Amino acid sequence: MIKAVLAGPYPYIGQEITGGASAVVFNLYQGFRKYGDKVSIKVLSGTPEAKQDYETYDDIVYIKKPKKAIGSTFLSRYPFRVKTQIQRMDFDVINAHSLDFAYYAITQKKVDKLVFTLHGVTWEEKKYLPKWSQIGWDILYVKRLKRVLNELKYLVAINPYVREVVNGKTNATIFDIPNPVPEEFFKIPTDMTEENRMFYIGVIGKRKNLFTLIKALPYVRKEVKDFKLVIAGKVRDKTYFQQIQNHITKHGLSENVEFLGTISEERKYEEFSKMSFLILPSFQETAPMVISEAFAAGKPVIASNVGGAQYMTGDNERGLLIDPFNEMDIAEKILYFLENPDEVKKMGRKAKRYAEMEHSLKNVIKRYEVAYEEISNQT
């Protein structure tokens, strides 16, 4: 058996999954336990919820970290704890799903056993941060990612966009493995679908570009009155959120827009069953888990023609692409879906078949096993 460690964000006991990387680590751990014939799996995760420096539950080790990223790097013993735990653990492969674990594995001379699944392109994400935070982000994330890519021997590309952005920045062997989607999403019923209901799920902040979507809605309402945009997610930028609310009030959109806030996985399944389609107008994404999940649920998407999302819709096979800077283009694509419900259903069926091939837990686990086996045979 290959002894492997998944190192990255993992929900603390009793906590919900937060973010795409956390969902991937959680799904992989569950998948290896169910389908992993060749791999013995453990998890290493940092969390501010931990009560002690190290907490172990079954095969999961939690390391206490500060709530703020700047503190975890410069003002705490978190880096020391991570490095110590990496040295303690016995493994053939360590699969990092966050930059900090990849960086610390390299500093502990574990590069021969390290494979990094890249979930975010930090120099692109930096563009949508406040100016005052960009210097710290550059030190913590941009320079570190460039060092990791320079020294890395093995990389997982979760879609073609990752290959594109690392081209010329790494000599690593690259394994093409998409993100896994749990079986629950494939079981979501489609007979509860409500016409003209679109769904957005994600944090509310500048990079996710929700405001431009809201600005497109008055144009939509000129043609179709009875639509609903349901929004779920944590407010990361309160000023930005207030701008959105002001625009909704100004244009009388309160009947068309509903905010749910942060929701549970159970509520997420419910919303996926109700929505006609998912909409994701982000300025920057790598491989959004919510798109893969929507496909598994048999629902198409409207997504930005940037980053990894542009590779996922399949040239209008499983969804439509939008210019995230152009509210009129967004309105036109929404109207096309609202006025062509049969086409929405057709795309949804194609999306589900695609997800069954590319994102099913069993298939993704088998591809990771092949990668882990190749790495372990080289060490």
mmCIF file of C-alpha atoms in Angstrom:
data_model
loop_
_atom_site.group_PDB
_atom_site.id
_atom_site.type_symbol
_atom_site.label_atom_id
_atom_site.label_comp_id
_atom_site.label_asym_id
_atom_site.label_seq_id
_atom_site.Cartn_x
_atom_site.Cartn_y
_atom_site.Cartn_z
ATOM 1 C CA MET A 1 0.000 0.000 0.000
ATOM 2 C CA ILE A 2 1.151 3.508 -0.816
ATOM 3 C CA LYS A 3 1.145 5.730 2.268
ATOM 4 C CA ALA A 4 -0.181 9.140 1.237
ATOM 5 C CA VAL A 5 -1.002 12.387 3.033
ATOM 6 C CA LEU A 6 -3.528 14.939 1.806
ATOM 7 C CA ALA A 7 -2.233 18.283 3.114
ATOM 8 C CA GLY A 8 -4.635 21.190 2.878
ATOM 9 C CA PRO A 9 -7.853 22.737 4.187
ATOM 10 C CA TYR A 10 -10.202 20.188 5.731
ATOM 11 C CA PRO A 11 -13.357 20.982 7.721
ATOM 12 C CA TYR A 12 -12.880 20.842 11.475
ATOM 13 C CA ILE A 13 -15.175 18.590 13.495
ATOM 14 C CA GLY A 14 -18.759 19.804 13.152
ATOM 15 C CA GLN A 15 -17.837 22.518 10.625
ATOM 16 C CA GLU A 16 -19.137 22.928 7.069
ATOM 17 C CA ILE A 17 -16.928 22.736 3.986
ATOM 18 C CA THR A 18 -15.713 26.219 3.054
ATOM 19 C CA GLY A 19 -14.172 26.814 -0.349
ATOM 20 C CA GLY A 20 -13.198 24.731 -3.340
ATOM 21 C CA ALA A 21 -9.884 23.374 -2.048
ATOM 22 C CA SER A 22 -11.528 22.278 1.194
ATOM 23 C CA ALA A 23 -14.207 20.448 -0.792
ATOM 24 C CA VAL A 24 -11.578 18.704 -2.910
ATOM 25 C CA VAL A 25 -9.550 17.494 0.086
ATOM 26 C CA PHE A 26 -12.721 16.300 1.816
ATOM 27 C CA ASN A 27 -13.952 14.513 -1.314
ATOM 28 C CA LEU A 28 -10.582 12.866 -1.949
ATOM 29 C CA TYR A 29 -10.308 11.605 1.624
ATOM 30 C CA GLN A 30 -13.780 10.088 1.445
ATOM 31 C CA GLY A 31 -13.053 8.712 -2.014
ATOM 32 C CA PHE A 32 -9.792 7.029 -1.027
ATOM 33 C CA ARG A 33 -11.514 5.405 1.933
ATOM 34 C CA LYS A 34 -14.188 3.998 -0.377
ATOM 35 C CA TYR A 35 -12.352 3.294 -3.642
ATOM 36 C CA GLY A 36 -8.626 3.480 -2.869
ATOM 37 C CA ASP A 37 -7.328 -0.058 -3.386
ATOM 38 C CA LYS A 38 -3.667 0.927 -3.471
ATOM 39 C CA VAL A 39 -3.472 3.888 -1.078
ATOM 40 C CA SER A 40 -3.546 4.273 2.707
ATOM 41 C CA ILE A 41 -4.656 7.866 3.265
ATOM 42 C CA LYS A 42 -4.185 10.462 6.026
ATOM 43 C CA VAL A 43 -5.035 14.175 6.217
ATOM 44 C CA LEU A 44 -2.927 17.072 7.524
ATOM 45 C CA SER A 45 -4.785 20.364 7.938
ATOM 46 C CA GLY A 46 -4.299 23.739 9.603
ATOM 47 C CA THR A 47 -7.270 25.316 11.372
ATOM 48 C CA PRO A 48 -7.874 28.133 13.878
ATOM 49 C CA GLU A 49 -10.612 25.960 15.419
ATOM 50 C CA ALA A 50 -8.110 23.522 16.966
ATOM 51 C CA LYS A 51 -7.931 23.754 20.766
ATOM 52 C CA GLN A 52 -4.361 22.436 20.976
ATOM 53 C CA ASP A 53 -1.242 22.711 18.824
ATOM 54 C CA TYR A 54 -1.905 19.238 17.387
ATOM 55 C CA GLU A 55 -5.164 17.289 17.421
ATOM 56 C CA THR A 56 -5.551 13.820 15.913
ATOM 57 C CA TYR A 57 -8.866 12.184 15.056
ATOM 58 C CA ASP A 58 -8.611 8.841 13.261
ATOM 59 C CA ASP A 59 -6.490 9.592 10.168
ATOM 60 C CA ILE A 60 -6.795 13.384 10.407
ATOM 61 C CA VAL A 61 -4.218 15.646 12.073
ATOM 62 C CA TYR A 62 -5.248 19.248 12.748
ATOM 63 C CA ILE A 63 -2.605 21.891 13.447
ATOM 64 C CA LYS A 64 -3.644 25.077 15.248
ATOM 65 C CA LYS A 65 -3.126 28.196 13.140
ATOM 66 C CA PRO A 66 -4.004 31.895 13.580
ATOM 67 C CA LYS A 67 -7.181 33.245 12.009
ATOM 68 C CA LYS A 68 -5.319 35.765 9.867
ATOM 69 C CA ALA A 69 -2.848 34.655 7.179
ATOM 70 C CA ILE A 70 -0.251 37.261 8.135
ATOM 71 C CA GLY A 71 -0.188 35.854 11.651
ATOM 72 C CA SER A 72 0.256 32.271 10.494
ATOM 73 C CA THR A 73 3.453 33.250 8.715
ATOM 74 C CA PHE A 74 5.200 35.900 10.770
ATOM 75 C CA LEU A 75 3.661 36.114 14.232
ATOM 76 C CA SER A 76 3.057 32.539 15.357
ATOM 77 C CA ARG A 77 4.575 29.099 15.693
ATOM 78 C CA TYR A 78 2.312 27.681 13.008
ATOM 79 C CA PRO A 79 5.088 27.246 10.403
ATOM 80 C CA PHE A 80 7.211 25.422 12.993
ATOM 81 C CA ARG A 81 4.282 23.134 13.867
ATOM 82 C CA VAL A 82 3.671 22.275 10.215
ATOM 83 C CA LYS A 83 7.333 21.552 9.533
ATOM 84 C CA THR A 84 7.575 19.431 12.677
ATOM 85 C CA GLN A 85 4.505 17.392 11.733
ATOM 86 C CA ILE A 86 5.752 16.852 8.174
ATOM 87 C CA GLN A 87 8.989 15.453 9.618
ATOM 88 C CA ARG A 88 7.084 13.212 12.041
ATOM 89 C CA MET A 89 4.763 11.620 9.503
ATOM 90 C CA ASP A 90 5.679 8.494 7.583
ATOM 91 C CA PHE A 91 4.538 8.761 3.964
ATOM 92 C CA ASP A 92 5.470 7.833 0.410
ATOM 93 C CA VAL A 93 3.588 10.784 -1.094
ATOM 94 C CA ILE A 94 2.416 14.102 0.317
ATOM 95 C CA ASN A 95 -0.244 15.738 -1.851
ATOM 96 C CA ALA A 96 -0.463 19.447 -0.977
ATOM 97 C CA HIS A 97 -3.700 21.249 -1.812
ATOM 98 C CA SER A 98 -2.661 24.605 -0.380
ATOM 99 C CA LEU A 99 0.403 26.710 -1.052
ATOM 100 C CA ASP A 100 1.605 26.785 2.558
ATOM 101 C CA PHE A 101 1.854 22.992 2.819
ATOM 102 C CA ALA A 102 3.624 22.759 -0.552
ATOM 103 C CA TYR A 103 6.080 25.454 0.520
ATOM 104 C CA TYR A 104 6.807 23.893 3.915
ATOM 105 C CA ALA A 105 7.224 20.420 2.382
ATOM 106 C CA ILE A 106 9.878 21.839 0.072
ATOM 107 C CA THR A 107 11.690 23.598 2.937
ATOM 108 C CA GLN A 108 11.740 20.242 4.780
ATOM 109 C CA LYS A 109 13.458 18.538 1.810
ATOM 110 C CA LYS A 110 10.390 16.471 0.886
ATOM 111 C CA VAL A 111 10.229 17.637 -2.732
ATOM 112 C CA ASP A 112 10.811 14.103 -4.085
ATOM 113 C CA LYS A 113 7.624 12.948 -2.339
ATOM 114 C CA LEU A 114 5.583 16.096 -2.970
ATOM 115 C CA VAL A 115 2.838 16.547 -5.554
ATOM 116 C CA PHE A 116 1.058 19.897 -5.548
ATOM 117 C CA THR A 117 -2.558 20.242 -6.696
ATOM 118 C CA LEU A 118 -2.763 23.907 -7.686
ATOM 119 C CA HIS A 119 -6.144 25.480 -6.877
ATOM 120 C CA GLY A 120 -5.380 29.182 -7.248
ATOM 121 C CA VAL A 121 -3.161 31.379 -9.424
ATOM 122 C CA THR A 122 -1.967 33.911 -6.881
ATOM 123 C CA TRP A 123 -0.551 36.527 -9.260
ATOM 124 C CA GLU A 124 -3.915 36.694 -11.043
ATOM 125 C CA GLU A 125 -5.930 36.827 -7.804
ATOM 126 C CA LYS A 126 -3.707 39.664 -6.566
ATOM 127 C CA LYS A 127 -5.167 42.009 -9.217
ATOM 128 C CA TYR A 128 -8.532 42.089 -7.450
ATOM 129 C CA LEU A 129 -7.279 42.837 -3.943
ATOM 130 C CA PRO A 130 -7.201 46.277 -2.286
ATOM 131 C CA LYS A 131 -3.945 48.123 -2.996
ATOM 132 C CA TRP A 132 -2.974 48.129 0.688
ATOM 133 C CA SER A 133 -2.996 44.321 0.856
ATOM 134 C CA GLN A 134 -1.168 43.575 -2.380
ATOM 135 C CA ILE A 135 2.347 43.888 -0.916
ATOM 136 C CA GLY A 136 1.681 41.313 1.791
ATOM 137 C CA TRP A 137 -0.085 39.052 -0.715
ATOM 138 C CA ASP A 138 2.913 39.288 -3.030
ATOM 139 C CA ILE A 139 5.292 38.140 -0.275
ATOM 140 C CA LEU A 140 3.035 35.430 1.147
ATOM 141 C CA TYR A 141 1.560 33.970 -1.994
ATOM 142 C CA VAL A 142 3.001 35.185 -5.297
ATOM 143 C CA LYS A 143 6.705 34.787 -4.522
ATOM 144 C CA ARG A 144 6.096 31.540 -2.655
ATOM 145 C CA LEU A 145 4.112 30.043 -5.512
ATOM 146 C CA LYS A 146 6.852 30.949 -7.982
ATOM 147 C CA ARG A 147 9.450 29.279 -5.739
ATOM 148 C CA VAL A 148 7.291 26.165 -5.331
ATOM 149 C CA LEU A 149 6.752 25.888 -9.085
ATOM 150 C CA ASN A 150 10.468 26.364 -9.713
ATOM 151 C CA GLU A 151 11.476 23.535 -7.344
ATOM 152 C CA LEU A 152 8.490 21.236 -7.772
ATOM 153 C CA LYS A 153 8.863 17.805 -9.395
ATOM 154 C CA TYR A 154 5.188 16.801 -9.594
ATOM 155 C CA LEU A 155 2.084 18.907 -10.225
ATOM 156 C CA VAL A 156 -1.618 18.111 -10.636
ATOM 157 C CA ALA A 157 -3.398 20.273 -13.231
ATOM 158 C CA ILE A 158 -7.117 20.323 -12.437
ATOM 159 C CA ASN A 159 -7.893 21.659 -15.911
ATOM 160 C CA PRO A 160 -6.011 22.950 -18.995
ATOM 161 C CA TYR A 161 -5.830 26.473 -17.583
ATOM 162 C CA VAL A 162 -3.346 25.309 -14.945
ATOM 163 C CA ARG A 163 -1.044 23.955 -17.652
ATOM 164 C CA GLU A 164 -1.363 27.274 -19.456
ATOM 165 C CA VAL A 165 -0.408 29.465 -16.481
ATOM 166 C CA VAL A 166 2.530 27.322 -15.287
ATOM 167 C CA ASN A 167 4.043 27.011 -18.754
ATOM 168 C CA GLY A 168 7.637 28.233 -18.535
ATOM 169 C CA LYS A 169 7.484 28.460 -14.736
ATOM 170 C CA THR A 170 8.024 24.793 -13.833
ATOM 171 C CA ASN A 171 9.738 21.653 -15.083
ATOM 172 C CA ALA A 172 7.478 19.428 -13.004
ATOM 173 C CA THR A 173 5.840 16.295 -14.348
ATOM 174 C CA ILE A 174 2.175 17.234 -14.729
ATOM 175 C CA PHE A 175 -0.747 14.902 -14.064
ATOM 176 C CA ASP A 176 -4.086 15.999 -15.542
ATOM 177 C CA ILE A 177 -6.710 15.161 -12.903
ATOM 178 C CA PRO A 178 -9.991 17.098 -12.568
ATOM 179 C CA ASN A 179 -11.638 17.845 -9.248
ATOM 180 C CA PRO A 180 -13.823 15.100 -7.749
ATOM 181 C CA VAL A 181 -17.527 15.593 -7.084
ATOM 182 C CA PRO A 182 -19.233 13.513 -4.374
ATOM 183 C CA GLU A 183 -21.928 11.066 -5.380
ATOM 184 C CA GLU A 184 -24.658 13.086 -3.632
ATOM 185 C CA PHE A 185 -24.593 15.691 -6.423
ATOM 186 C CA PHE A 186 -25.225 13.058 -9.095
ATOM 187 C CA LYS A 187 -28.321 11.975 -7.148
ATOM 188 C CA ILE A 188 -29.895 15.444 -6.981
ATOM 189 C CA PRO A 189 -33.387 15.233 -8.539
ATOM 190 C CA THR A 190 -34.123 17.415 -11.551
ATOM 191 C CA ASP A 191 -37.919 17.233 -11.260
ATOM 192 C CA MET A 192 -37.831 20.058 -8.683
ATOM 193 C CA THR A 193 -36.319 22.532 -11.162
ATOM 194 C CA GLU A 194 -38.023 25.933 -11.179
ATOM 195 C CA GLU A 195 -38.049 27.791 -14.480
ATOM 196 C CA ASN A 196 -36.275 31.156 -14.627
ATOM 197 C CA ARG A 197 -34.400 30.471 -11.375
ATOM 198 C CA MET A 198 -30.650 31.112 -11.492
ATOM 199 C CA PHE A 199 -28.227 30.485 -8.673
ATOM 200 C CA TYR A 200 -24.937 32.064 -7.619
ATOM 201 C CA ILE A 201 -22.851 30.560 -4.828
ATOM 202 C CA GLY A 202 -19.509 31.926 -3.670
ATOM 203 C CA VAL A 203 -18.004 34.627 -1.508
ATOM 204 C CA ILE A 204 -19.179 38.178 -2.113
ATOM 205 C CA GLY A 205 -16.168 40.251 -3.052
ATOM 206 C CA LYS A 206 -14.648 42.059 -6.013
ATOM 207 C CA ARG A 207 -12.994 39.052 -7.700
ATOM 208 C CA LYS A 208 -16.312 37.197 -7.895
ATOM 209 C CA ASN A 209 -17.825 40.166 -9.777
ATOM 210 C CA LEU A 210 -21.362 39.866 -8.451
ATOM 211 C CA PHE A 211 -21.971 43.605 -8.890
ATOM 212 C CA THR A 212 -21.672 43.422 -12.695
ATOM 213 C CA LEU A 213 -24.192 40.580 -12.681
ATOM 214 C CA ILE A 214 -26.588 42.706 -10.622
ATOM 215 C CA LYS A 215 -26.116 45.611 -13.043
ATOM 216 C CA ALA A 216 -27.172 43.308 -15.900
ATOM 217 C CA LEU A 217 -30.525 42.457 -14.305
ATOM 218 C CA PRO A 218 -32.474 45.633 -15.244
ATOM 219 C CA TYR A 219 -31.812 44.791 -18.911
ATOM 220 C CA VAL A 220 -33.047 41.253 -18.307
ATOM 221 C CA ARG A 221 -36.221 42.497 -16.637
ATOM 222 C CA LYS A 222 -37.158 44.606 -19.642
ATOM 223 C CA GLU A 223 -37.753 41.329 -21.498
ATOM 224 C CA VAL A 224 -38.584 38.821 -18.742
ATOM 225 C CA LYS A 225 -40.272 39.958 -15.523
ATOM 226 C CA ASP A 226 -40.590 36.748 -13.511
ATOM 227 C CA PHE A 227 -37.019 35.594 -12.947
ATOM 228 C CA LYS A 228 -35.218 34.977 -9.671
ATOM 229 C CA LEU A 229 -31.502 35.242 -8.855
ATOM 230 C CA VAL A 230 -30.693 33.388 -5.637
ATOM 231 C CA ILE A 231 -27.345 34.290 -4.044
ATOM 232 C CA ALA A 232 -25.551 32.231 -1.405
ATOM 233 C CA GLY A 233 -22.202 32.923 0.211
ATOM 234 C CA LYS A 234 -20.250 34.810 2.814
ATOM 235 C CA VAL A 235 -19.843 38.584 2.534
ATOM 236 C CA ARG A 236 -16.099 39.174 2.356
ATOM 237 C CA ASP A 237 -16.239 42.861 1.375
ATOM 238 C CA LYS A 238 -18.972 44.787 3.228
ATOM 239 C CA THR A 239 -18.511 47.975 1.194
ATOM 240 C CA TYR A 240 -18.845 46.032 -2.047
ATOM 241 C CA PHE A 241 -21.946 44.267 -0.719
ATOM 242 C CA GLN A 242 -23.520 47.607 0.218
ATOM 243 C CA GLN A 243 -22.982 48.843 -3.351
ATOM 244 C CA ILE A 244 -24.841 45.772 -4.590
ATOM 245 C CA GLN A 245 -27.723 46.329 -2.182
ATOM 246 C CA ASN A 246 -27.953 50.009 -3.120
ATOM 247 C CA HIS A 247 -28.189 49.103 -6.805
ATOM 248 C CA ILE A 248 -30.910 46.532 -6.118
ATOM 249 C CA THR A 249 -32.947 49.126 -4.216
ATOM 250 C CA LYS A 250 -32.393 51.851 -6.808
ATOM 251 C CA HIS A 251 -33.625 49.668 -9.674
ATOM 252 C CA GLY A 252 -36.454 47.963 -7.791
ATOM 253 C CA LEU A 253 -34.950 44.477 -8.040
ATOM 254 C CA SER A 254 -35.857 43.254 -4.554
ATOM 255 C CA GLU A 255 -38.480 40.822 -5.899
ATOM 256 C CA ASN A 256 -35.948 39.349 -8.322
ATOM 257 C CA VAL A 257 -32.940 38.895 -6.012
ATOM 258 C CA GLU A 258 -32.735 36.801 -2.852
ATOM 259 C CA PHE A 259 -29.733 36.609 -0.499
ATOM 260 C CA LEU A 260 -29.369 33.421 1.544
ATOM 261 C CA GLY A 261 -26.031 34.086 3.236
ATOM 262 C CA THR A 262 -23.836 31.106 4.077
ATOM 263 C CA ILE A 263 -25.708 27.836 3.577
ATOM 264 C CA SER A 264 -25.290 24.207 4.645
ATOM 265 C CA GLU A 265 -24.488 21.356 2.265
ATOM 266 C CA GLU A 266 -28.090 20.147 2.597
ATOM 267 C CA ARG A 267 -29.433 23.574 1.569
ATOM 268 C CA LYS A 268 -26.919 23.621 -1.270
ATOM 269 C CA TYR A 269 -28.328 20.338 -2.627
ATOM 270 C CA GLU A 270 -31.813 21.845 -2.406
ATOM 271 C CA GLU A 271 -30.808 24.968 -4.322
ATOM 272 C CA PHE A 272 -29.045 22.892 -6.976
ATOM 273 C CA SER A 273 -32.237 20.899 -7.470
ATOM 274 C CA LYS A 274 -34.343 24.075 -7.814
ATOM 275 C CA MET A 275 -32.106 26.147 -10.080
ATOM 276 C CA SER A 276 -32.489 26.193 -13.847
ATOM 277 C CA PHE A 277 -28.832 27.070 -14.207
ATOM 278 C CA LEU A 278 -25.773 28.270 -12.296
ATOM 279 C CA ILE A 279 -24.203 31.648 -12.993
ATOM 280 C CA LEU A 280 -20.610 32.563 -12.129
ATOM 281 C CA PRO A 281 -19.435 35.970 -13.437
ATOM 282 C CA SER A 282 -15.987 35.984 -11.771
ATOM 283 C CA PHE A 283 -13.036 37.996 -13.018
ATOM 284 C CA GLN A 284 -10.712 35.115 -12.119
ATOM 285 C CA GLU A 285 -11.211 31.395 -11.399
ATOM 286 C CA THR A 286 -9.006 28.320 -11.705
ATOM 287 C CA ALA A 287 -11.464 25.392 -11.768
ATOM 288 C CA PRO A 288 -14.603 26.305 -9.820
ATOM 289 C CA MET A 289 -15.976 23.345 -7.865
ATOM 290 C CA VAL A 290 -19.486 24.761 -8.159
ATOM 291 C CA ILE A 291 -19.381 24.345 -11.942
ATOM 292 C CA SER A 292 -18.401 20.677 -11.640
ATOM 293 C CA GLU A 293 -21.102 20.192 -9.000
ATOM 294 C CA ALA A 294 -23.722 21.855 -11.204
ATOM 295 C CA PHE A 295 -22.780 19.555 -14.082
ATOM 296 C CA ALA A 296 -23.141 16.519 -11.803
ATOM 297 C CA ALA A 297 -26.616 17.754 -10.842
ATOM 298 C CA GLY A 298 -27.554 18.002 -14.519
ATOM 299 C CA LYS A 299 -27.562 21.805 -14.670
ATOM 300 C CA PRO A 300 -25.719 24.008 -17.199
ATOM 301 C CA VAL A 301 -23.800 27.164 -16.328
ATOM 302 C CA ILE A 302 -23.201 30.700 -17.455
ATOM 303 C CA ALA A 303 -19.559 31.423 -16.663
ATOM 304 C CA SER A 304 -16.862 33.978 -17.440
ATOM 305 C CA ASN A 305 -14.614 33.490 -20.454
ATOM 306 C CA VAL A 306 -11.517 33.795 -18.256
ATOM 307 C CA GLY A 307 -9.311 31.446 -16.264
ATOM 308 C CA GLY A 308 -10.330 27.827 -15.985
ATOM 309 C CA ALA A 309 -14.073 28.352 -16.335
ATOM 310 C CA GLN A 310 -13.698 28.905 -20.081
ATOM 311 C CA TYR A 311 -12.424 25.336 -20.492
ATOM 312 C CA MET A 312 -15.342 23.777 -18.642
ATOM 313 C CA THR A 313 -18.387 24.766 -20.702
ATOM 314 C CA GLY A 314 -17.294 22.804 -23.784
ATOM 315 C CA ASP A 315 -17.889 25.401 -26.513
ATOM 316 C CA ASN A 316 -21.554 25.958 -25.594
ATOM 317 C CA GLU A 317 -22.115 22.237 -24.984
ATOM 318 C CA ARG A 318 -22.643 22.523 -21.226
ATOM 319 C CA GLY A 319 -23.157 26.238 -20.806
ATOM 320 C CA LEU A 320 -22.510 29.727 -22.119
ATOM 321 C CA LEU A 321 -19.514 32.019 -21.716
ATOM 322 C CA ILE A 322 -19.786 35.703 -20.841
ATOM 323 C CA ASP A 323 -17.504 38.705 -20.854
ATOM 324 C CA PRO A 324 -17.345 39.500 -17.110
ATOM 325 C CA PHE A 325 -16.701 43.170 -17.826
ATOM 326 C CA ASN A 326 -19.768 43.563 -20.067
ATOM 327 C CA GLU A 327 -23.148 43.704 -18.327
ATOM 328 C CA MET A 328 -24.998 43.720 -21.664
ATOM 329 C CA ASP A 329 -23.343 40.462 -22.699
ATOM 330 C CA ILE A 330 -24.283 38.948 -19.342
ATOM 331 C CA ALA A 331 -27.891 40.082 -19.815
ATOM 332 C CA GLU A 332 -28.047 38.607 -23.324
ATOM 333 C CA LYS A 333 -26.790 35.184 -22.162
ATOM 334 C CA ILE A 334 -29.233 35.139 -19.246
ATOM 335 C CA LEU A 335 -32.092 36.018 -21.601
ATOM 336 C CA TYR A 336 -31.087 33.235 -23.978
ATOM 337 C CA PHE A 337 -31.411 30.695 -21.175
ATOM 338 C CA LEU A 338 -34.653 32.199 -19.855
ATOM 339 C CA GLU A 339 -36.233 32.195 -23.315
ATOM 340 C CA ASN A 340 -34.974 28.718 -24.312
ATOM 341 C CA PRO A 341 -35.771 26.320 -21.439
ATOM 342 C CA ASP A 342 -35.529 23.227 -23.675
ATOM 343 C CA GLU A 343 -31.969 24.181 -24.612
ATOM 344 C CA VAL A 344 -31.141 24.609 -20.921
ATOM 345 C CA LYS A 345 -32.369 21.084 -20.221
ATOM 346 C CA LYS A 346 -30.448 19.694 -23.206
ATOM 347 C CA MET A 347 -27.208 21.316 -22.023
ATOM 348 C CA GLY A 348 -27.898 20.006 -18.521
ATOM 349 C CA ARG A 349 -28.103 16.427 -19.780
ATOM 350 C CA LYS A 350 -24.811 16.827 -21.635
ATOM 351 C CA ALA A 351 -23.247 18.363 -18.529
ATOM 352 C CA LYS A 352 -24.250 15.386 -16.404
ATOM 353 C CA ARG A 353 -22.767 12.881 -18.864
ATOM 354 C CA TYR A 354 -19.548 14.899 -18.912
ATOM 355 C CA ALA A 355 -19.398 14.995 -15.101
ATOM 356 C CA GLU A 356 -19.934 11.243 -14.899
ATOM 357 C CA MET A 357 -16.836 10.717 -17.052
ATOM 358 C CA GLU A 358 -14.581 13.454 -15.690
ATOM 359 C CA HIS A 359 -15.614 14.248 -12.124
ATOM 360 C CA SER A 360 -17.023 11.058 -10.596
ATOM 361 C CA LEU A 361 -15.303 10.207 -7.327
ATOM 362 C CA LYS A 362 -14.326 6.705 -8.399
ATOM 363 C CA ASN A 363 -12.710 7.826 -11.666
ATOM 364 C CA VAL A 364 -10.787 10.683 -10.050
ATOM 365 C CA ILE A 365 -9.466 8.427 -7.261
ATOM 366 C CA LYS A 366 -8.127 5.956 -9.823
ATOM 367 C CA ARG A 367 -6.260 8.761 -11.588
ATOM 368 C CA TYR A 368 -4.739 9.973 -8.329
ATOM 369 C CA GLU A 369 -3.675 6.400 -7.531
ATOM 370 C CA VAL A 370 -1.788 6.238 -10.828
ATOM 371 C CA ALA A 371 -0.032 9.526 -10.011
ATOM 372 C CA TYR A 372 0.847 8.466 -6.457
ATOM 373 C CA GLU A 373 2.180 5.138 -7.706
ATOM 374 C CA GLU A 374 4.449 6.833 -10.236
ATOM 375 C CA ILE A 375 5.798 9.220 -7.586
ATOM 376 C CA SER A 376 6.380 6.499 -4.988
ATOM 377 C CA ASN A 377 8.229 4.369 -7.555
ATOM 378 C CA GLN A 378 10.684 7.226 -8.131
ATOM 379 C CA THR A 379 11.650 7.656 -4.456
#
